[in-house]
């Protein structure tokens, strides 16, 4: 699917020779542009689109999963907003080059996923920390041992002013 996205973007960029002027497009070329954009959107929806939600739900260990998902959602929504705000002005300035811009990002994302995201197939969530510890790059960042767990004492509640009732 990523190949079809790059193909659509490069063909859209290559069509810039025809579409690059300030003249009005013929109806046939306008229809071609709409079809190419629809092909890109459908390829994105089948490949990269859901990965921003799927991969984080699989790669975070249980201990950090809720915080990781919260940060992922916030970053995803922030960059969706940024792209939505910048797209029209980028298209006005870059013309057909916007297709090449996004094709380059698809290529960069593909390389990143290939080299830096470990395979999670048939790996239980409880063992995800081990996957990160074995990965050629991330093992330098992920600690070898789990952080120590501070034991919970029953009398700690009274020191904090918390009263437990049954």
XYZ file of N, CA, C and O in Angstrom:
664
model
N 0.812 -1.194 0.000
C 0.000 0.000 0.000
C 0.854 1.256 0.000
O 0.498 2.233 -0.616
N 1.950 1.238 0.715
C 2.822 2.404 0.726
C 3.353 2.701 -0.669
O 3.529 3.859 -1.048
N 3.599 1.629 -1.459
C 4.066 1.821 -2.829
C 3.029 2.560 -3.665
O 3.371 3.437 -4.452
N 1.751 2.198 -3.479
C 0.710 2.865 -4.255
C 0.584 4.327 -3.846
O 0.305 5.183 -4.679
N 0.819 4.631 -2.565
C 0.781 6.031 -2.138
C 1.897 6.827 -2.805
O 1.660 7.928 -3.307
N 3.099 6.283 -2.801
C 4.214 6.982 -3.432
C 3.951 7.133 -4.925
O 4.189 8.196 -5.503
N 3.442 6.090 -5.567
C 3.136 6.147 -6.992
C 2.120 7.246 -7.293
O 2.292 8.037 -8.230
N 1.064 7.324 -6.493
C 0.040 8.357 -6.693
C 0.645 9.735 -6.487
O 0.394 10.667 -7.258
N 1.476 9.890 -5.458
C 2.048 11.200 -5.185
C 3.039 11.623 -6.267
O 3.049 12.786 -6.676
N 3.862 10.706 -6.723
C 4.826 11.043 -7.760
C 4.099 11.330 -9.071
O 4.450 12.267 -9.783
N 3.053 10.561 -9.383
C 2.300 10.847 -10.607
C 1.587 12.188 -10.494
O 1.480 12.928 -11.462
N 1.115 12.515 -9.293
C 0.518 13.838 -9.086
C 1.554 14.924 -9.243
O 1.305 15.984 -9.820
N 2.758 14.674 -8.729
C 3.847 15.639 -8.883
C 4.293 15.753 -10.324
O 4.596 16.841 -10.805
N 4.339 14.619 -11.027
C 4.710 14.643 -12.434
C 3.674 15.353 -13.281
O 3.989 15.954 -14.307
N 2.432 15.315 -12.864
C 1.377 16.031 -13.568
C 1.476 17.524 -13.381
O 0.752 18.289 -14.010
N 2.386 17.966 -12.531
C 2.553 19.388 -12.284
C 2.963 20.153 -13.518
O 2.749 21.363 -13.599
N 3.563 19.479 -14.485
C 3.916 20.146 -15.724
C 2.645 20.645 -16.402
O 2.579 21.770 -16.884
N 1.618 19.832 -16.391
C 0.347 20.225 -16.994
C -0.423 21.168 -16.075
O -1.066 22.104 -16.541
N -0.367 20.916 -14.759
C -1.206 21.664 -13.829
C -0.496 22.872 -13.223
O -1.061 23.568 -12.417
N 0.771 23.115 -13.573
C 1.566 24.119 -12.883
C 1.249 25.557 -13.218
O 1.626 26.456 -12.501
N 0.574 25.820 -14.282
C 0.317 27.201 -14.668
C -0.781 27.841 -13.854
O -1.354 27.254 -12.949
N -1.061 29.071 -14.209
C -2.138 29.778 -13.518
C -3.439 29.692 -14.295
O -4.442 30.252 -13.890
N -3.406 28.985 -15.420
C -4.621 28.827 -16.222
C -5.586 27.861 -15.561
O -5.215 27.072 -14.704
N -6.812 27.899 -15.996
C -7.834 26.996 -15.478
C -7.639 25.611 -16.083
O -7.268 25.467 -17.249
N -7.891 24.574 -15.279
C -7.736 23.206 -15.748
C -8.906 22.794 -16.634
O -10.047 23.217 -16.418
N -8.605 21.959 -17.621
C -9.683 21.350 -18.390
C -10.463 20.427 -17.475
O -9.951 19.937 -16.468
N -11.702 20.158 -17.828
C -12.546 19.297 -16.990
C -11.961 17.895 -16.890
O -12.005 17.272 -15.831
N -11.380 17.390 -17.950
C -10.798 16.046 -17.941
C -9.650 15.973 -16.938
O -9.564 15.034 -16.139
N -8.777 16.980 -16.941
C -7.651 16.983 -16.014
C -8.116 17.176 -14.573
O -7.531 16.610 -13.647
N -9.157 17.961 -14.386
C -9.699 18.147 -13.031
C -10.236 16.831 -12.493
O -10.039 16.494 -11.314
N -10.897 16.057 -13.334
C -11.410 14.746 -12.922
C -10.247 13.812 -12.602
O -10.291 13.057 -11.626
N -9.190 13.867 -13.394
C -8.011 13.032 -13.131
C -7.401 13.380 -11.779
O -7.031 12.492 -11.007
N -7.318 14.666 -11.468
C -6.777 15.089 -10.181
C -7.624 14.544 -9.036
O -7.100 14.016 -8.046
N -8.933 14.631 -9.157
C -9.822 14.114 -8.109
C -9.653 12.605 -7.964
O -9.587 12.077 -6.845
N -9.544 11.885 -9.066
C -9.368 10.432 -9.009
C -8.030 10.074 -8.359
O -7.963 9.167 -7.517
N -6.966 10.795 -8.713
C -5.650 10.529 -8.114
C -5.687 10.791 -6.608
O -5.149 10.013 -5.815
N -6.329 11.872 -6.195
C -6.431 12.168 -4.765
C -7.258 11.101 -4.052
O -6.913 10.674 -2.944
N -8.328 10.639 -4.677
C -9.132 9.565 -4.071
C -8.323 8.276 -3.951
O -8.444 7.560 -2.948
N -7.499 7.978 -4.942
C -6.638 6.788 -4.859
C -5.657 6.928 -3.706
O -5.417 5.974 -2.958
N -5.101 8.134 -3.542
C -4.169 8.356 -2.433
C -4.868 8.170 -1.092
O -4.355 7.501 -0.200
N -6.044 8.765 -0.943
C -6.770 8.672 0.328
C -7.137 7.222 0.628
O -7.002 6.762 1.771
N -7.568 6.463 -0.371
C -7.914 5.060 -0.117
C -6.670 4.245 0.223
O -6.711 3.388 1.111
N -5.540 4.513 -0.431
C -4.306 3.802 -0.094
C -3.852 4.159 1.316
O -3.408 3.300 2.072
N -3.997 5.426 1.689
C -3.625 5.853 3.038
C -4.524 5.199 4.077
O -4.060 4.748 5.122
N -5.824 5.109 3.785
C -6.767 4.518 4.735
C -6.503 3.026 4.942
O -6.783 2.496 6.020
N -5.943 2.354 3.950
C -5.657 0.923 4.069
C -4.270 0.639 4.618
O -3.968 -0.483 4.989
N -3.392 1.647 4.644
C -2.027 1.362 5.066
C -1.603 2.222 6.257
O -1.625 1.771 7.385
N -1.223 3.453 6.040
C -0.665 4.289 7.105
C -1.708 4.866 8.039
O -1.406 5.136 9.199
N -2.895 5.101 7.569
C -3.928 5.762 8.367
C -4.162 5.159 9.743
O -4.026 5.838 10.766
N -4.498 3.882 9.828
C -4.774 3.301 11.146
C -3.537 2.976 11.973
O -3.647 2.700 13.164
N -2.361 3.029 11.381
C -1.163 2.644 12.121
C -0.852 3.585 13.276
O -0.265 3.179 14.272
N -1.241 4.839 13.149
C -1.030 5.780 14.239
C -1.819 5.431 15.485
O -1.503 5.881 16.588
N -2.848 4.612 15.330
C -3.654 4.164 16.469
C -3.338 2.721 16.835
O -3.378 2.349 18.001
N -3.010 1.911 15.853
C -2.792 0.486 16.088
C -1.433 0.192 16.716
O -1.346 -0.524 17.717
N -0.373 0.736 16.161
C 0.974 0.429 16.648
C 1.159 0.842 18.106
O 1.644 0.042 18.913
N 0.763 2.059 18.502
C 0.950 2.402 19.925
C 0.172 1.497 20.877
O 0.627 1.248 21.987
N -0.961 0.985 20.443
C -1.715 0.103 21.334
C -1.027 -1.243 21.520
O -1.313 -1.957 22.475
N -0.108 -1.582 20.639
C 0.597 -2.858 20.740
C 1.997 -2.747 21.328
O 2.509 -3.721 21.861
N 2.638 -1.603 21.235
C 4.054 -1.541 21.591
C 4.332 -1.086 23.012
O 5.420 -1.325 23.514
N 3.381 -0.418 23.645
C 3.644 0.052 25.000
C 3.482 -1.073 26.005
O 2.504 -1.812 25.966
N 4.428 -1.217 26.935
C 4.270 -2.207 28.009
C 3.081 -1.819 28.898
O 2.655 -0.667 28.918
N 2.560 -2.780 29.623
C 1.393 -2.528 30.471
C 1.608 -1.376 31.449
O 0.703 -0.601 31.713
N 2.804 -1.275 31.979
C 3.076 -0.268 32.998
C 2.929 1.151 32.470
O 2.583 2.062 33.211
N 3.220 1.366 31.203
C 3.187 2.715 30.640
C 2.144 2.877 29.541
O 2.126 3.898 28.862
N 1.287 1.904 29.388
C 0.369 1.892 28.258
C -0.601 3.067 28.252
O -0.781 3.730 27.233
N -1.247 3.353 29.373
C -2.238 4.428 29.373
C -1.574 5.779 29.130
O -2.084 6.607 28.366
N -0.424 6.028 29.745
C 0.283 7.291 29.516
C 0.775 7.378 28.068
O 0.676 8.433 27.435
N 1.284 6.276 27.548
C 1.758 6.252 26.165
C 0.647 6.507 25.173
O 0.818 7.265 24.208
N -0.503 5.896 25.399
C -1.646 6.118 24.518
C -2.129 7.557 24.599
O -2.491 8.155 23.592
N -2.152 8.123 25.793
C -2.598 9.512 25.958
C -1.669 10.463 25.200
O -2.133 11.373 24.500
N -0.370 10.252 25.326
C 0.590 11.099 24.611
C 0.457 10.900 23.107
O 0.503 11.854 22.327
N 0.266 9.659 22.682
C 0.106 9.359 21.263
C -1.104 10.074 20.684
O -1.026 10.677 19.607
N -2.226 10.011 21.370
C -3.446 10.670 20.885
C -3.237 12.180 20.820
O -3.607 12.829 19.834
N -2.628 12.758 21.849
C -2.402 14.206 21.859
C -1.494 14.635 20.711
O -1.784 15.619 20.016
N -0.407 13.913 20.496
C 0.512 14.253 19.413
C -0.154 14.063 18.057
O -0.004 14.897 17.148
N -0.909 12.972 17.903
C -1.610 12.705 16.652
C -2.584 13.834 16.326
O -2.607 14.348 15.199
N -3.392 14.231 17.294
C -4.361 15.298 17.057
C -3.666 16.640 16.799
O -4.115 17.427 15.954
N -2.570 16.906 17.502
C -1.840 18.150 17.288
C -1.312 18.234 15.857
O -1.488 19.253 15.175
N -0.659 17.164 15.379
C -0.102 17.216 14.032
C -1.180 17.146 12.961
O -0.994 17.686 11.864
N -2.305 16.523 13.240
C -3.433 16.581 12.307
C -3.896 18.021 12.161
O -4.166 18.503 11.049
N -3.980 18.740 13.276
C -4.352 20.146 13.247
C -3.334 20.967 12.467
O -3.696 21.801 11.624
N -2.046 20.743 12.717
C -0.992 21.501 12.033
C -1.050 21.273 10.525
O -0.984 22.226 9.735
N -1.193 20.018 10.117
C -1.248 19.716 8.684
C -2.500 20.316 8.057
O -2.455 20.871 6.952
N -3.632 20.230 8.751
C -4.869 20.805 8.214
C -4.746 22.319 8.049
O -5.245 22.886 7.069
N -4.071 22.982 8.978
C -3.912 24.431 8.889
C -2.893 24.830 7.816
O -3.042 25.869 7.175
N -1.880 24.027 7.630
C -0.799 24.390 6.717
C -1.006 23.907 5.291
O -0.347 24.410 4.373
N -1.904 22.961 5.080
C -1.996 22.305 3.777
C -2.298 23.278 2.645
O -1.634 23.255 1.607
N -3.293 24.125 2.803
C -3.675 25.010 1.698
C -2.565 25.992 1.337
O -2.288 26.210 0.160
N -1.928 26.578 2.340
C -0.845 27.507 2.011
C 0.346 26.759 1.409
O 1.022 27.284 0.514
N 0.602 25.538 1.882
C 1.672 24.731 1.282
C 1.354 24.428 -0.174
O 2.235 24.488 -1.032
N 0.105 24.104 -0.456
C -0.282 23.776 -1.821
C -0.176 25.005 -2.725
O 0.250 24.903 -3.872
N -0.533 26.180 -2.186
C -0.413 27.401 -2.986
C 1.045 27.731 -3.298
O 1.350 28.197 -4.393
N 1.937 27.494 -2.349
C 3.345 27.823 -2.560
C 4.105 26.720 -3.291
O 4.956 27.005 -4.127
N 3.805 25.483 -2.972
C 4.577 24.363 -3.532
C 3.967 23.822 -4.813
O 4.608 23.043 -5.513
N 2.736 24.181 -5.097
C 1.997 23.679 -6.262
C 2.025 22.143 -6.277
O 1.693 21.515 -5.303
N 2.464 21.554 -7.377
C 2.501 20.096 -7.472
C 3.550 19.482 -6.560
O 3.528 18.292 -6.290
N 4.480 20.284 -6.051
C 5.532 19.775 -5.171
C 5.001 19.222 -3.863
O 5.687 18.470 -3.180
N 3.768 19.581 -3.518
C 3.191 19.045 -2.282
C 3.032 17.531 -2.369
O 3.186 16.833 -1.373
N 2.774 17.026 -3.576
C 2.681 15.579 -3.746
C 4.044 14.931 -3.479
O 4.129 13.888 -2.834
N 5.099 15.557 -3.963
C 6.434 15.028 -3.735
C 6.834 15.155 -2.265
O 7.518 14.280 -1.728
N 6.395 16.217 -1.606
C 6.658 16.414 -0.180
C 6.088 15.257 0.635
O 6.779 14.650 1.455
N 4.820 14.922 0.397
C 4.201 13.833 1.147
C 4.727 12.468 0.705
O 4.786 11.539 1.514
N 5.140 12.337 -0.551
C 5.769 11.086 -0.991
C 7.083 10.869 -0.247
O 7.405 9.745 0.157
N 7.835 11.942 -0.032
C 9.082 11.828 0.716
C 8.806 11.408 2.151
O 9.540 10.576 2.710
N 7.754 11.942 2.759
C 7.418 11.543 4.137
C 6.987 10.086 4.212
O 7.297 9.395 5.189
N 6.275 9.602 3.211
C 5.913 8.180 3.195
C 7.171 7.326 3.116
O 7.293 6.307 3.810
N 8.134 7.741 2.310
C 9.397 6.993 2.208
C 10.152 7.025 3.536
O 10.664 5.991 3.990
N 10.209 8.185 4.175
C 10.889 8.295 5.470
C 10.201 7.415 6.510
O 10.862 6.709 7.282
N 8.869 7.451 6.545
C 8.130 6.618 7.513
C 8.370 5.143 7.256
O 8.509 4.360 8.202
N 8.423 4.753 5.993
C 8.646 3.346 5.671
C 10.010 2.877 6.158
O 10.137 1.791 6.728
N 11.033 3.701 5.949
C 12.378 3.348 6.418
C 12.394 3.279 7.944
O 12.958 2.342 8.524
N 11.768 4.249 8.608
C 11.737 4.254 10.070
C 11.059 2.996 10.608
O 11.581 2.340 11.508
N 9.912 2.653 10.060
C 9.189 1.473 10.542
C 9.997 0.207 10.279
O 10.072 -0.675 11.140
N 10.611 0.117 9.123
C 11.387 -1.080 8.794
C 12.539 -1.281 9.766
O 12.793 -2.400 10.211
N 13.260 -0.213 10.118
C 14.444 -0.346 10.948
C 14.199 -0.198 12.443
O 14.937 -0.767 13.242
N 13.191 0.576 12.846
C 13.096 0.938 14.255
C 11.876 0.411 15.011
O 11.846 0.487 16.231
N 10.872 -0.109 14.335
C 9.697 -0.627 15.028
C 9.776 -2.156 15.035
O 9.783 -2.778 13.976
N 9.827 -2.766 16.216
C 9.952 -4.232 16.264
C 8.640 -4.925 15.900
O 7.554 -4.347 16.032
N 8.763 -6.154 15.460
C 7.591 -6.976 15.144
C 6.892 -7.369 16.439
O 7.535 -7.814 17.386
N 5.572 -7.222 16.471
C 4.810 -7.540 17.681
C 3.852 -8.708 17.480
O 3.066 -9.001 18.374
N 3.953 -9.376 16.357
C 3.049 -10.485 16.085
C 3.275 -11.614 17.094
O 4.406 -12.032 17.341
N 2.193 -12.088 17.690
C 2.190 -13.177 18.669
C 3.011 -12.868 19.924
O 3.506 -13.782 20.579
N 3.189 -11.592 20.247
C 3.901 -11.197 21.463
C 2.865 -10.674 22.454
O 2.200 -9.684 22.180
N 2.714 -11.327 23.608
C 1.777 -10.809 24.606
C 2.240 -9.457 25.142
O 3.439 -9.156 25.160
N 1.303 -8.649 25.569
C 1.623 -7.317 26.065
C 2.587 -7.382 27.242
O 3.456 -6.527 27.390
N 2.458 -8.404 28.062
C 3.323 -8.535 29.231
C 4.789 -8.686 28.849
O 5.676 -8.414 29.642
N 5.064 -9.152 27.644
C 6.439 -9.391 27.211
C 6.985 -8.298 26.300
O 8.092 -8.430 25.776
N 6.246 -7.208 26.113
C 6.702 -6.154 25.208
C 7.988 -5.486 25.670
O 8.815 -5.103 24.848
N 8.187 -5.362 26.950
C 9.421 -4.738 27.434
C 10.642 -5.555 27.000
O 11.687 -5.007 26.667
N 10.483 -6.882 26.935
C 11.566 -7.741 26.457
C 11.856 -7.531 24.977
O 13.016 -7.615 24.557
N 10.822 -7.248 24.197
C 11.020 -6.979 22.767
C 11.869 -5.724 22.592
O 12.781 -5.686 21.766
N 11.569 -4.690 23.371
C 12.355 -3.448 23.289
C 13.783 -3.672 23.774
O 14.716 -3.086 23.234
N 13.964 -4.512 24.779
C 15.312 -4.766 25.301
C 16.165 -5.567 24.327
O 17.393 -5.508 24.388
N 15.552 -6.320 23.431
C 16.293 -7.129 22.467
C 16.533 -6.404 21.139
O 17.349 -6.846 20.342
N 15.804 -5.325 20.887
C 15.912 -4.614 19.612
C 17.295 -3.986 19.474
O 17.858 -3.478 20.435
N 17.865 -3.992 18.281
C 19.233 -3.535 18.063
C 19.436 -2.066 18.428
O 20.511 -1.675 18.852
N 18.435 -1.233 18.267
C 18.587 0.187 18.567
C 18.066 0.547 19.953
O 18.732 1.222 20.728
N 16.871 0.077 20.288
C 16.203 0.501 21.513
C 16.811 -0.107 22.769
O 16.588 0.399 23.861
N 17.585 -1.165 22.645
C 18.184 -1.760 23.841
C 19.161 -0.816 24.527
O 19.452 -0.961 25.701
N 19.670 0.184 23.794
C 20.559 1.180 24.405
C 19.779 2.169 25.271
O 20.361 2.811 26.138
N 18.492 2.284 25.032
C 17.665 3.269 25.738
C 16.839 2.618 26.841
O 16.695 3.175 27.927
N 16.301 1.440 26.581
C 15.455 0.739 27.549
C 16.349 0.096 28.604
O 17.299 -0.610 28.273
N 16.059 0.318 29.885
C 16.917 -0.264 30.937
C 16.839 -1.790 30.949
O 15.826 -2.377 30.576
N 17.934 -2.412 31.408
C 18.002 -3.873 31.459
C 17.072 -4.464 32.503
O 16.597 -5.579 32.359
N 16.841 -3.730 33.572
C 16.002 -4.246 34.652
C 14.836 -3.305 34.876
O 14.912 -2.111 34.608
N 13.760 -3.878 35.401
C 12.600 -3.067 35.746
C 12.940 -2.181 36.926
O 13.740 -2.557 37.788
N 12.340 -1.006 37.003
C 12.586 -0.163 38.177
C 12.041 -0.841 39.432
O 11.096 -1.621 39.365
N 12.645 -0.549 40.578
C 12.168 -1.208 41.804
C 10.749 -0.765 42.149
O 10.361 0.375 41.921
N 10.006 -1.695 42.679
C 8.636 -1.415 43.092
C 8.653 -1.044 44.565
O 9.216 -1.760 45.395
N 8.051 0.083 44.886
C 7.986 0.525 46.278
C 6.819 -0.188 46.938
O 5.676 -0.072 46.478
N 7.079 -0.947 47.989
C 5.985 -1.685 48.627
C 4.982 -0.737 49.286
O 5.352 0.319 49.804
N 3.764 -1.135 49.260
C 2.679 -0.357 49.838
C 2.429 -0.847 51.257
O 2.273 -2.045 51.485
N 2.405 0.083 52.199
C 2.152 -0.276 53.591
C 0.791 0.253 53.993
O 0.397 1.351 53.613
N 0.109 -0.512 54.799
C -1.233 -0.143 55.240
C -1.225 1.166 56.024
O -2.122 1.981 55.888
N -0.208 1.404 56.833
C -0.191 2.601 57.667
C 0.207 3.860 56.894
O 0.116 4.963 57.421
N 0.602 3.727 55.628
C 0.936 4.900 54.829
C -0.284 5.787 54.594
O -0.160 6.983 54.416
N -1.465 5.204 54.576
C -2.686 5.980 54.343
C -2.930 6.974 55.459
O -3.324 8.130 55.218
N -2.683 6.577 56.695
C -2.922 7.482 57.815
C -1.926 8.645 57.815
O -2.257 9.743 58.240
N -0.723 8.425 57.321
C 0.281 9.491 57.259
C -0.087 10.526 56.214
O 0.278 11.692 56.337
N -0.783 10.111 55.170
C -1.142 11.040 54.112
C -2.483 11.723 54.386
O -2.940 12.516 53.583
N -3.124 11.377 55.467
C -4.413 11.979 55.776
C -5.552 11.320 55.008
O -6.619 11.890 54.861
N -5.317 10.128 54.494
C -6.356 9.393 53.760
C -6.958 8.376 54.710
O -6.264 7.628 55.376
N -8.247 8.367 54.733
C -8.910 7.411 55.613
C -9.643 6.392 54.757
O -10.418 6.745 53.874
N -9.384 5.134 54.991
C -10.022 4.069 54.242
C -11.184 3.506 55.044
O -11.044 3.219 56.214
N -12.311 3.387 54.415
C -13.470 2.786 55.081
C -13.933 1.600 54.277
O -13.841 1.584 53.060
N -14.434 0.607 54.965
C -14.934 -0.588 54.285
C -16.421 -0.562 54.162
O -17.200 -0.148 54.831
